[in-house]
PDB file of C-alpha atoms in Angstrom:
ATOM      1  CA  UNK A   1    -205.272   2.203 -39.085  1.00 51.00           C
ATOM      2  CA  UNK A   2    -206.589   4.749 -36.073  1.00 51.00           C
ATOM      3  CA  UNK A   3    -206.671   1.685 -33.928  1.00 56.00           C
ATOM      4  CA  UNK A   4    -202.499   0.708 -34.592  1.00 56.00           C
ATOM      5  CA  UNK A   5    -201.671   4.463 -34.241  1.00 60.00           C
ATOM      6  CA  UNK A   6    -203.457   4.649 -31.389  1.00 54.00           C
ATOM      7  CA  UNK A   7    -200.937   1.297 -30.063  1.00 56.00           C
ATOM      8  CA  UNK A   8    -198.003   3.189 -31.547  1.00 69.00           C
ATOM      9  CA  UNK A   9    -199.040   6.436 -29.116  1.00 70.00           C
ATOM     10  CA  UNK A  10    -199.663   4.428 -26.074  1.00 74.00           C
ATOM     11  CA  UNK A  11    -196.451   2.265 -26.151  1.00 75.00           C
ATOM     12  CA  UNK A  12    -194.482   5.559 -26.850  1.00 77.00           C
ATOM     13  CA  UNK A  13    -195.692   6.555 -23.784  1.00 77.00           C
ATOM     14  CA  UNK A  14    -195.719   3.744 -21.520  1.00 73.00           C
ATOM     15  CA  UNK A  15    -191.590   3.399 -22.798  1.00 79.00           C
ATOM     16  CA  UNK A  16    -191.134   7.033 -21.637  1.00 72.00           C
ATOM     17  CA  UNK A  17    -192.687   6.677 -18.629  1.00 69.00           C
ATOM     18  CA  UNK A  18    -190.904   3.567 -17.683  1.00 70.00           C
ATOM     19  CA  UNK A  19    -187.875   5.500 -18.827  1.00 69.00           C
ATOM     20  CA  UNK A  20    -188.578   8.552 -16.540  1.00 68.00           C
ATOM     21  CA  UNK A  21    -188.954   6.318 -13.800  1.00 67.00           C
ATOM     22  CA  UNK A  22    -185.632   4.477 -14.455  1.00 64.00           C
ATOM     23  CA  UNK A  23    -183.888   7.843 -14.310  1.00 63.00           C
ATOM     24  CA  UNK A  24    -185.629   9.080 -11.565  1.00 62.00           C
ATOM     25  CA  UNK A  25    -184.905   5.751  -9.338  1.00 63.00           C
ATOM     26  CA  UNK A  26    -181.544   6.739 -10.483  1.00 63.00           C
ATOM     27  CA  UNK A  27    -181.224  10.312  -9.511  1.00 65.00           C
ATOM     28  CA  UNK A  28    -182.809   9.716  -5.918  1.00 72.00           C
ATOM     29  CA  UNK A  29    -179.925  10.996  -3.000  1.00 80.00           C
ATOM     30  CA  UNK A  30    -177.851   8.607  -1.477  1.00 85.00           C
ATOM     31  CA  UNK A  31    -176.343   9.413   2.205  1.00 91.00           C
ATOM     32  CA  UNK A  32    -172.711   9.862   2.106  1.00 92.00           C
ATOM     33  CA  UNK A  33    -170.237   7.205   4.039  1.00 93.00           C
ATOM     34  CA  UNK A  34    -167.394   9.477   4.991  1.00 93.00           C
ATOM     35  CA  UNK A  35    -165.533   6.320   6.052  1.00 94.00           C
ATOM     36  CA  UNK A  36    -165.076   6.028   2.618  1.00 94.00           C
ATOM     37  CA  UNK A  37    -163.737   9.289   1.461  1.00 95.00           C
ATOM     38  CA  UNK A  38    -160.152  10.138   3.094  1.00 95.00           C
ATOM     39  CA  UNK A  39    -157.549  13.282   2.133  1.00 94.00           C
ATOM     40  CA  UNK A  40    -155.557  12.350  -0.619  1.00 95.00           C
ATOM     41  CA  UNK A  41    -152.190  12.638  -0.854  1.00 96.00           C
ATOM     42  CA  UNK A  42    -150.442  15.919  -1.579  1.00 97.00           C
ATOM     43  CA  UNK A  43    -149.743  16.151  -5.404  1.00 97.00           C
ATOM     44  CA  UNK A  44    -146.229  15.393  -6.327  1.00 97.00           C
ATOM     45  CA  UNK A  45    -146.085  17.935  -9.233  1.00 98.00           C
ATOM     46  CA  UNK A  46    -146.766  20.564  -6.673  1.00 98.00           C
ATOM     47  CA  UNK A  47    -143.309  20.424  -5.541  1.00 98.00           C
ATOM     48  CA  UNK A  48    -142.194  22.244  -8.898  1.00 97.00           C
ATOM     49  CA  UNK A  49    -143.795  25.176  -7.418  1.00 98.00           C
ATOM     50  CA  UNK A  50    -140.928  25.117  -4.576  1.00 98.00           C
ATOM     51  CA  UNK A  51    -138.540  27.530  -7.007  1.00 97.00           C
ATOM     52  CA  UNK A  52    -141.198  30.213  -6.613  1.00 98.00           C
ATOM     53  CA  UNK A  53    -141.439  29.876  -2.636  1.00 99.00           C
ATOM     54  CA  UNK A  54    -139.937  33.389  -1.299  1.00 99.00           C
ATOM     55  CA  UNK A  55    -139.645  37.056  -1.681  1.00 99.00           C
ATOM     56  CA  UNK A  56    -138.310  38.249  -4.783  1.00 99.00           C
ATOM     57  CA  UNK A  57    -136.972  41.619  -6.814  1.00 99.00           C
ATOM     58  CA  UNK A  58    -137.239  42.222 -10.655  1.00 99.00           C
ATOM     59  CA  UNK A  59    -137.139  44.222 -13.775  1.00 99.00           C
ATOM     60  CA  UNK A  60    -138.738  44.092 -17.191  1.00 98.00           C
ATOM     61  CA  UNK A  61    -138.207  45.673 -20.410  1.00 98.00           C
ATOM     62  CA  UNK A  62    -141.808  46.248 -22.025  1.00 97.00           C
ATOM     63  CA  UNK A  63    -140.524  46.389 -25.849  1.00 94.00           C
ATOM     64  CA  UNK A  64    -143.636  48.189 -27.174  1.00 93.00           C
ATOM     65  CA  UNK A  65    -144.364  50.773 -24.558  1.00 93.00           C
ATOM     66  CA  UNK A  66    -144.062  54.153 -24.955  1.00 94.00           C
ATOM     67  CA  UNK A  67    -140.537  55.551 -23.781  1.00 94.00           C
ATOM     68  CA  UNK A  68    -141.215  56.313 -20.648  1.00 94.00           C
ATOM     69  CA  UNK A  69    -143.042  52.935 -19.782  1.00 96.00           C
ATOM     70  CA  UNK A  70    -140.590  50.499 -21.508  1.00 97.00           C
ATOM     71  CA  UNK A  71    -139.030  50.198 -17.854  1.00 98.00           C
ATOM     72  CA  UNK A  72    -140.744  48.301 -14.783  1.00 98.00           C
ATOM     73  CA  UNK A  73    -139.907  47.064 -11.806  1.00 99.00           C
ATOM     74  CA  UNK A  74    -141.399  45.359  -8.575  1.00 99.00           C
ATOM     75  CA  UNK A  75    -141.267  42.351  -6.462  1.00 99.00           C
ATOM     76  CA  UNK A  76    -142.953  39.496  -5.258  1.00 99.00           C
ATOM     77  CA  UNK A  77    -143.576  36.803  -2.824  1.00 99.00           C
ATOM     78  CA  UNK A  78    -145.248  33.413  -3.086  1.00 99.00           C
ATOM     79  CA  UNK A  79    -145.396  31.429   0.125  1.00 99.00           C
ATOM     80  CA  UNK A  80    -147.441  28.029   0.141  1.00 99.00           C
ATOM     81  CA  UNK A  81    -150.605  27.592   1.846  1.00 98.00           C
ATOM     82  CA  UNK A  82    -153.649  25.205   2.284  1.00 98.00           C
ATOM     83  CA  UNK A  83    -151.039  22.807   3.610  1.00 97.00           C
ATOM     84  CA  UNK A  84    -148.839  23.030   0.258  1.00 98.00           C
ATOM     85  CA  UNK A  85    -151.610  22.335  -1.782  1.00 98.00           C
ATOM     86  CA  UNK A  86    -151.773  26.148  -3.274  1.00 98.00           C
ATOM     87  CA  UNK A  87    -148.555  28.754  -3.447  1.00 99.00           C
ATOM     88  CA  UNK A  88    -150.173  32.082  -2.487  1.00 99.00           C
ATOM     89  CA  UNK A  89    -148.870  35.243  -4.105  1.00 98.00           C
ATOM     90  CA  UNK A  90    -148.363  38.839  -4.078  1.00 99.00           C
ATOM     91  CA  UNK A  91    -146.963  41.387  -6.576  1.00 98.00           C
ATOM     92  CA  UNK A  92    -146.158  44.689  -7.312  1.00 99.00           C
ATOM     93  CA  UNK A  93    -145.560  46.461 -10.501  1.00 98.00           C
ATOM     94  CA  UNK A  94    -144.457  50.099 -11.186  1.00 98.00           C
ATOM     95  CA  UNK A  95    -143.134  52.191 -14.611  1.00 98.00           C
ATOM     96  CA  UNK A  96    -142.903  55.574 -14.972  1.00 95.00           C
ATOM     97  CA  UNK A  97    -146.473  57.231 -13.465  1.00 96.00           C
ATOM     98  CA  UNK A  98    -148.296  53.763 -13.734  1.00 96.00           C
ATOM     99  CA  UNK A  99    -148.484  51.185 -11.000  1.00 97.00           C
ATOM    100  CA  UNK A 100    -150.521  48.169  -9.942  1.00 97.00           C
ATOM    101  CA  UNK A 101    -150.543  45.137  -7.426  1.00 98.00           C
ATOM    102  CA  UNK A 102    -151.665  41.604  -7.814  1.00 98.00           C
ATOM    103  CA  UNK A 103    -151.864  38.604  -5.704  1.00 99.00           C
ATOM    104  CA  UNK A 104    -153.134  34.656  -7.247  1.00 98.00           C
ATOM    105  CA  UNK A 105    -152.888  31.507  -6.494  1.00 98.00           C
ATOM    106  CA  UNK A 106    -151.530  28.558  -8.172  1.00 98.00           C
ATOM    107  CA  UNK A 107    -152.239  25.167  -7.930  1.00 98.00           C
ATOM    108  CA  UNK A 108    -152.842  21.402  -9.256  1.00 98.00           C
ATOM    109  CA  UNK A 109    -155.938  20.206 -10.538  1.00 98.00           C
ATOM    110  CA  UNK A 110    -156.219  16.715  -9.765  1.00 96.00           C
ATOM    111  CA  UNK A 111    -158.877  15.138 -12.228  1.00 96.00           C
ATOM    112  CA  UNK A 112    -157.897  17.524 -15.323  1.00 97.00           C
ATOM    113  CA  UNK A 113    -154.091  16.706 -14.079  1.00 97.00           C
ATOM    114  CA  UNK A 114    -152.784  20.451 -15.230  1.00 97.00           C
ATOM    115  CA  UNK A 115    -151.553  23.593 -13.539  1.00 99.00           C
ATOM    116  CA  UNK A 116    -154.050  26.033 -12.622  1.00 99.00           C
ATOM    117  CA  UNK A 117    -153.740  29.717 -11.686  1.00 98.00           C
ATOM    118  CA  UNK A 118    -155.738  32.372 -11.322  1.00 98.00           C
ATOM    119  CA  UNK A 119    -154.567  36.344 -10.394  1.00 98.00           C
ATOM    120  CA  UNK A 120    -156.302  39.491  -9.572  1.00 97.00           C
ATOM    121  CA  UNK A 121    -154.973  43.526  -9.620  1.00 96.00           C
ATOM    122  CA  UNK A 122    -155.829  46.025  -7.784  1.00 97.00           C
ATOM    123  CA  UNK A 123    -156.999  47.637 -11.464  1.00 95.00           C
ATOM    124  CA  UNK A 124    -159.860  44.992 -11.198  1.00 94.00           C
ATOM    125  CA  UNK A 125    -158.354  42.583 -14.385  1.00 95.00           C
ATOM    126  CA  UNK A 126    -157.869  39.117 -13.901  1.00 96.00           C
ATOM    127  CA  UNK A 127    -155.995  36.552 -15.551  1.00 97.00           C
ATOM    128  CA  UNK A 128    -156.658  33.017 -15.400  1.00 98.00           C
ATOM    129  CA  UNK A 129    -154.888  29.809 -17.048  1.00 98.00           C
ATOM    130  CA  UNK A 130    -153.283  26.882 -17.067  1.00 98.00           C
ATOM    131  CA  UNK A 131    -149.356  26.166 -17.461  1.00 98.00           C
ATOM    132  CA  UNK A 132    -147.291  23.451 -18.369  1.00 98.00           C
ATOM    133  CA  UNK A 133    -143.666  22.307 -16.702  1.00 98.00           C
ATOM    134  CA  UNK A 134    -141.146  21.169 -18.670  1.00 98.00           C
ATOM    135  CA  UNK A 135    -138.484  19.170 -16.316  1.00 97.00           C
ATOM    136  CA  UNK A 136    -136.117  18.926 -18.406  1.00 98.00           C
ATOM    137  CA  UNK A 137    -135.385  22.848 -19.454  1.00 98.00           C
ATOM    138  CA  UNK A 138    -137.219  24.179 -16.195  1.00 98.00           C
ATOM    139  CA  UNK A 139    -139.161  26.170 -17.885  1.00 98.00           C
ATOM    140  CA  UNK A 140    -142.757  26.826 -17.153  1.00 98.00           C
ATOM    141  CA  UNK A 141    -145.117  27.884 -20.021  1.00 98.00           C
ATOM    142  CA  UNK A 142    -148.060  29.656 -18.297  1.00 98.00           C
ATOM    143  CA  UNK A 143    -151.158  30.017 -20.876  1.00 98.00           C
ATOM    144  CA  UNK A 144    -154.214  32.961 -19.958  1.00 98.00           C
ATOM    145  CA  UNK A 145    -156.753  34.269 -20.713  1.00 97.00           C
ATOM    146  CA  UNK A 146    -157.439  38.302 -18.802  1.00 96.00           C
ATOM    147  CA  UNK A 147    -158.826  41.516 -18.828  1.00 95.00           C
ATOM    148  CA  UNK A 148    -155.484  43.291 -19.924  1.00 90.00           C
ATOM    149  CA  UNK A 149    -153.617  46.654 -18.434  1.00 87.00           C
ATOM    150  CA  UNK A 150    -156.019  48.774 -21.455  1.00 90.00           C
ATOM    151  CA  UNK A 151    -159.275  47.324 -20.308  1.00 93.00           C
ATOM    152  CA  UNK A 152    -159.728  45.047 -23.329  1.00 94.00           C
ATOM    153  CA  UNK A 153    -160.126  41.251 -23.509  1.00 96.00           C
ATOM    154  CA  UNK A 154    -156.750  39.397 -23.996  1.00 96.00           C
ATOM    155  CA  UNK A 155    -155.149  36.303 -24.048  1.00 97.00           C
ATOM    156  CA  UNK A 156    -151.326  35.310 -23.870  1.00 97.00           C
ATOM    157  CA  UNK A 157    -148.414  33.235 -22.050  1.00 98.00           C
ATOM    158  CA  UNK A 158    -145.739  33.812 -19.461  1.00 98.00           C
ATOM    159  CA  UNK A 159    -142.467  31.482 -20.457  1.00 98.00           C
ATOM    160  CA  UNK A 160    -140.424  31.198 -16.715  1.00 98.00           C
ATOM    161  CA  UNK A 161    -137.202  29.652 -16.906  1.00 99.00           C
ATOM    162  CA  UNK A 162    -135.112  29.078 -14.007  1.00 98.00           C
ATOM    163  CA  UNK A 163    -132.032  30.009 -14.086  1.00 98.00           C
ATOM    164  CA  UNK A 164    -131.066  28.907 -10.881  1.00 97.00           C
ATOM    165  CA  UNK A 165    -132.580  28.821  -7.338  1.00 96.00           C
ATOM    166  CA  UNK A 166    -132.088  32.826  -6.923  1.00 98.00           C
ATOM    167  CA  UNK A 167    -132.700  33.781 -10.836  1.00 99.00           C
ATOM    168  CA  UNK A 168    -135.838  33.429 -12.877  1.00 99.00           C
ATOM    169  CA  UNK A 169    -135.757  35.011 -16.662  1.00 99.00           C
ATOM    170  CA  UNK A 170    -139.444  35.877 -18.080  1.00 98.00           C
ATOM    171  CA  UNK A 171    -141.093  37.059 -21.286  1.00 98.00           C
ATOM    172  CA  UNK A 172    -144.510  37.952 -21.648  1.00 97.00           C
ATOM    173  CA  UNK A 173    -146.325  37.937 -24.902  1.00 97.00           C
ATOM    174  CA  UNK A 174    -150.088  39.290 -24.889  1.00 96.00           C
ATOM    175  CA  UNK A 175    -152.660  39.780 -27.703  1.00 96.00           C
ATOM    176  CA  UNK A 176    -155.998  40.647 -28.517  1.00 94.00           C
ATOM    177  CA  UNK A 177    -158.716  36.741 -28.523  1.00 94.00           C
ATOM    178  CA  UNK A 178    -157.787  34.866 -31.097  1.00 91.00           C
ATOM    179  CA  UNK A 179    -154.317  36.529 -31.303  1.00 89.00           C
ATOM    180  CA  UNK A 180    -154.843  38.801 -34.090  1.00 91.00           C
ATOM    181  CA  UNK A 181    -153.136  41.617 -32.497  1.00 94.00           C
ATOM    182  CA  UNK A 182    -150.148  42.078 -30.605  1.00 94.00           C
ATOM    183  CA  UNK A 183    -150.594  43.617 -27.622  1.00 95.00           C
ATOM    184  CA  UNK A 184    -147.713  43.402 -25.061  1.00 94.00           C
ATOM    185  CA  UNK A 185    -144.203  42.469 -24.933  1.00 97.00           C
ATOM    186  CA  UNK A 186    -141.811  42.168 -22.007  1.00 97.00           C
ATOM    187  CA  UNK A 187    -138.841  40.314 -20.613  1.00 98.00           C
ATOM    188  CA  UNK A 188    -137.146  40.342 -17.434  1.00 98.00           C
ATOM    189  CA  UNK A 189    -135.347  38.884 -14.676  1.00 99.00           C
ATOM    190  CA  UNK A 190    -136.667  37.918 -11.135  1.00 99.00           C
ATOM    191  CA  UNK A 191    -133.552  37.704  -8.189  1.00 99.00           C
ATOM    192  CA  UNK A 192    -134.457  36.220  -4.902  1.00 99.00           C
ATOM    193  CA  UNK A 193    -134.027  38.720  -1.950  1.00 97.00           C
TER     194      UNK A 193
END
């Protein structure tokens, strides 16, 4: 019986070794042919970033501020860059004795196929996300997740819709993870300058 567990043992471990040499065969670096790899095309759904392209004025009601931060007001420019593979941004923001100013990026992620953004304030919050187009309404439902205005973990979604080339309506709805409680609420207007 000591003899066949002995077999047992030593065919365990000659099938692991031959296994650990199959994967290391395997994992061994290859040189890369950069004949082979060429730019790809630009990403057609890029293009629905074109509405944003410009410099831009707007206003926001914040319905659950304090009175004399329920009004806001800034403006912002996006301008494309990385040959119209990512729309660069810049924003500023301003109610009452509190301001702030942001710049991001958005762009396509071409394996996952979604929307990707990412911005940064000059508070030292960022939000990141991903956001959805809808053609058809031309709207734009833009998911995050972000360090919020208060300091505190949050999560929420922008809704864009565009009105037409020169007007943009927005809401913003913001909560604590997992949504349990509300946290921000605004809607506004964006007018092309």
């Amino acid at each position: 019986m000591l003899t066949s567990q002995c077999l047992h043992t030593r065919d365990r471990f000659a099938i692991c070794c031959l296994a650990l040499a199959a994967l290391l065969t395997g994992c061994t670096t290859k040189t890369v042919d950069f004949s082979t790899i060429n730019r790809p095309d630009r990403a057609p759904e890029m293009s629905n970033f074109d509405v944003f392209v410009g410099s831009w004025d707007w206003t926001a009601e914040m319905t659950n501020a304090d009175d004399s931060h329920k009004a806001w007001s800034g403006s912002a420019k996006w301008a494309w860059t990385l040959d119209q593979r990512c729309l660069h941004g810049e924003l500023s923001a301003r109610s009452g004795d509190k301001a702030f100013n942001a710049a991001g990026v958005w762009s396509w992620h071409p394996t996952s196929k979604k929307y990707i953004w990412w911005m940064f304030n000059d508070w030292g919050f960022p939000q990141e996300g991903t956001a959805k187009y809808d053609a058809d309404s031309k709207t734009w439902t833009m998911s995050y997740r972000s360090v919020g205005l208060d300091g505190t973990a949050s999560e929420g979604y922008y809704k864009m819709t565009v009105v037409d080339p020169s007007t943009l309506q927005w809401e913003l709805h913001e909560w604590t993870p997992m949504r349990l409680v509300k946290k921000m609420e605004m809607k506004g207007t964006y007018k092309r300058k």
